[in-house]
Tab-separated table of N, CA and C in Angstrom:
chain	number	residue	atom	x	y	z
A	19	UNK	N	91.126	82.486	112.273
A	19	UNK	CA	91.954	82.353	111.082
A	19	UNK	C	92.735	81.041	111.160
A	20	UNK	N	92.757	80.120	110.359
A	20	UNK	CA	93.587	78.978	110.114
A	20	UNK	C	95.128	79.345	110.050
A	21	UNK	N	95.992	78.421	110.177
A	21	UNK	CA	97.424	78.489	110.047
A	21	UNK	C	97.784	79.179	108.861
A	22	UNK	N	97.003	78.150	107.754
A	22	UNK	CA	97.604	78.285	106.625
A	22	UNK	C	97.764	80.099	106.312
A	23	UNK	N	96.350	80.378	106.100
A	23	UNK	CA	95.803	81.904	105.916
A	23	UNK	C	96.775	83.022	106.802
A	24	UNK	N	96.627	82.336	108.132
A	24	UNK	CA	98.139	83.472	108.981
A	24	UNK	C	99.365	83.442	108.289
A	25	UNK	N	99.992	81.943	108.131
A	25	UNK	CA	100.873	81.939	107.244
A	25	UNK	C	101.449	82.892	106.054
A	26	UNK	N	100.313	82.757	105.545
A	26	UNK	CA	100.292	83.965	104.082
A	26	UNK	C	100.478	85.171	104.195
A	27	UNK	N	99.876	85.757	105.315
A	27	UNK	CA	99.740	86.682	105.576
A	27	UNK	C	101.243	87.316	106.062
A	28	UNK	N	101.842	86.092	106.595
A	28	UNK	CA	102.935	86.672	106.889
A	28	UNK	C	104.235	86.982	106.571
A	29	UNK	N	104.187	85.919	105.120
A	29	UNK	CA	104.580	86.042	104.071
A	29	UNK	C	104.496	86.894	102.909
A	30	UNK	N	102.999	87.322	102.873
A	30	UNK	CA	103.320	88.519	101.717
A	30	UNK	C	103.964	90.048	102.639
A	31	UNK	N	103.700	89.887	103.831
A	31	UNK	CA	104.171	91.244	104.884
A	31	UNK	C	106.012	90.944	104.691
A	32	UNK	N	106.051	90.002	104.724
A	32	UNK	CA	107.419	89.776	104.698
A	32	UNK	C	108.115	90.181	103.352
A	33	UNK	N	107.321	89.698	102.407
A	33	UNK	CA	107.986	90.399	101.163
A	33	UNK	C	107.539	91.405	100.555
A	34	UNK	N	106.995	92.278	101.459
A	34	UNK	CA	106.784	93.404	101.217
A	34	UNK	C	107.546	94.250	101.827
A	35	UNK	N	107.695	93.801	102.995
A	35	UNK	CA	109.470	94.599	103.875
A	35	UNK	C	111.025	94.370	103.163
A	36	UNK	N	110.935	93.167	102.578
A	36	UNK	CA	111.790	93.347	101.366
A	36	UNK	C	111.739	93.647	100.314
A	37	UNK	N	110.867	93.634	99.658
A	37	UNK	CA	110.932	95.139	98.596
A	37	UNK	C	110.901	95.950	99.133
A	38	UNK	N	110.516	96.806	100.373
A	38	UNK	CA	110.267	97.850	100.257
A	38	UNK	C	111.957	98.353	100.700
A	39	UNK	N	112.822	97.464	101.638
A	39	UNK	CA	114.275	98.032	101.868
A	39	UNK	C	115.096	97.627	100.698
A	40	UNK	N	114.784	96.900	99.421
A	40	UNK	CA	115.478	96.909	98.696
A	40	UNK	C	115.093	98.232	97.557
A	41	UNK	N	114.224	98.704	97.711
A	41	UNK	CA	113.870	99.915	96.990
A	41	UNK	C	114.634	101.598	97.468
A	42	UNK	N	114.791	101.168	99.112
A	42	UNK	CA	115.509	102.031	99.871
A	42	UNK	C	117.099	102.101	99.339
A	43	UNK	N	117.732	101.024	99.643
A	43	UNK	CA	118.868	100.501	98.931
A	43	UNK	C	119.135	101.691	97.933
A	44	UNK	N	118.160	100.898	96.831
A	44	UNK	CA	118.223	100.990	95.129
A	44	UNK	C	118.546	102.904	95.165
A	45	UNK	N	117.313	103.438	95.846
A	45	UNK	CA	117.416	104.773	95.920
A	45	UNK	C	118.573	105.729	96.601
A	46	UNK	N	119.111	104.880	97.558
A	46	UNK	CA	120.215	105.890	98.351
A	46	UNK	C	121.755	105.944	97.492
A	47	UNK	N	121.739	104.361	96.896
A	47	UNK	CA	122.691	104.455	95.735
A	47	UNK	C	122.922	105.034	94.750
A	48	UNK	N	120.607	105.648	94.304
A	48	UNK	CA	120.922	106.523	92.917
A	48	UNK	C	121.369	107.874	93.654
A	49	UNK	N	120.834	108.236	94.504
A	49	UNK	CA	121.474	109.952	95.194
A	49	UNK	C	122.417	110.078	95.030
A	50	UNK	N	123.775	109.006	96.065
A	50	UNK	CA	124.481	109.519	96.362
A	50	UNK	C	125.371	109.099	94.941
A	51	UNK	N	125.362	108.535	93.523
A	51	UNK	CA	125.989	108.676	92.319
A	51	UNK	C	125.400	109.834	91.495
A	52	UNK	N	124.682	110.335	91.757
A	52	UNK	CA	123.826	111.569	91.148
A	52	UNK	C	124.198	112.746	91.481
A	53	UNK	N	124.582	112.944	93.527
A	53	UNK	CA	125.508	113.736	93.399
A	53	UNK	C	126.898	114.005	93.055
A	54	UNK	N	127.749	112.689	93.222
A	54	UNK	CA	129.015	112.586	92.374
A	54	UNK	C	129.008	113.041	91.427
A	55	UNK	N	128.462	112.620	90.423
A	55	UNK	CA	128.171	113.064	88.687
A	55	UNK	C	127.708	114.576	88.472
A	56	UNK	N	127.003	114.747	89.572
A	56	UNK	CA	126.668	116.648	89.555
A	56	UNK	C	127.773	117.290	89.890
A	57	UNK	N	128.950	116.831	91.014
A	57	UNK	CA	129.409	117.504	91.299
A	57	UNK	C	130.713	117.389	90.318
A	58	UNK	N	130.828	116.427	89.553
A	58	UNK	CA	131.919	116.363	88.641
A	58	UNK	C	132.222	117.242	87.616
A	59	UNK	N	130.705	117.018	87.017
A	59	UNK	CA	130.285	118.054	86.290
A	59	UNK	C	130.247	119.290	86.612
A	60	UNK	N	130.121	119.456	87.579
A	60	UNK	CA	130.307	121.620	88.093
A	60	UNK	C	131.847	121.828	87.755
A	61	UNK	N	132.620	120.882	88.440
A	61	UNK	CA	134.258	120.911	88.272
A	61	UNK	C	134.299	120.629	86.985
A	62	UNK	N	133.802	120.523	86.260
A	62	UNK	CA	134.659	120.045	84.694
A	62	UNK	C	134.554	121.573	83.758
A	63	UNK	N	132.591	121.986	84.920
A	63	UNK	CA	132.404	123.741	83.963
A	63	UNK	C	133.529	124.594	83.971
A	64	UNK	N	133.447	124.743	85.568
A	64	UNK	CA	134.489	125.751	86.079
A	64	UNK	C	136.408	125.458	85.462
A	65	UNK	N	136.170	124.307	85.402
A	65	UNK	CA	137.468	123.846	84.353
A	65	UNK	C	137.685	124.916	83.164
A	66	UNK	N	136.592	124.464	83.070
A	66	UNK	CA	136.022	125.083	81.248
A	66	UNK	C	136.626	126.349	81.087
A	67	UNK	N	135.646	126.748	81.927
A	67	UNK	CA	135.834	128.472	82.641
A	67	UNK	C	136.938	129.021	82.629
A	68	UNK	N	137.682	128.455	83.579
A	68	UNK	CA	139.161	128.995	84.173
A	68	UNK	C	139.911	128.583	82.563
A	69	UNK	N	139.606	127.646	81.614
A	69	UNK	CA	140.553	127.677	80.575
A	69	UNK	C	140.214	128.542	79.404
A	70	UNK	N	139.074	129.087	79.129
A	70	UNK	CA	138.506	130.163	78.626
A	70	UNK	C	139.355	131.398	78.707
A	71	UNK	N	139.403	131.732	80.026
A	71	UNK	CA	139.902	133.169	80.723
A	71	UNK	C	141.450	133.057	80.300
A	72	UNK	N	141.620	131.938	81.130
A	72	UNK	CA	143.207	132.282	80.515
A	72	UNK	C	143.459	132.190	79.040
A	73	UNK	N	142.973	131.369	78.155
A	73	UNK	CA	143.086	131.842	76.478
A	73	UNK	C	142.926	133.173	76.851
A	74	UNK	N	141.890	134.117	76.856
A	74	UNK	CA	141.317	135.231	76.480
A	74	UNK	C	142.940	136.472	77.042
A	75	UNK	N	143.531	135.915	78.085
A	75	UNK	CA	144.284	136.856	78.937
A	75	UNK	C	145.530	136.710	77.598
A	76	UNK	N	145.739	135.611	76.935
A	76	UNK	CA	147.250	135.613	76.241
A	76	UNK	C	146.852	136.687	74.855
């Protein structure tokens, strides 16, 4: 194999390890705001909830 051709080779490997940890990145950021937002949302039901009941009690 010539330089050049190794070269390349080691270059598209290379930017393929960076996409592939910037995809890692991209993904651990959507989880962990996905569970925030889920869990906000459970607290906003149960909000709901608990203000329901007490109307209903007066």
């Amino acid at each position: 194999m010539t330089n050049s051709s190794l070269a390349e080779i080691y270059f598209i490997a290379a930017m393929m390890l960076l996409i592939c940890l910037g995809c890692g990145v991209a993904v651990f950021f959507f989880v962990r705001t996905f569970k925030r937002e889920k869990a906000e949302r459970q607290k906003e039901i149960e909000k709901k909830r608990r203000e329901k009941v007490e109307y209903a009690e007066k």
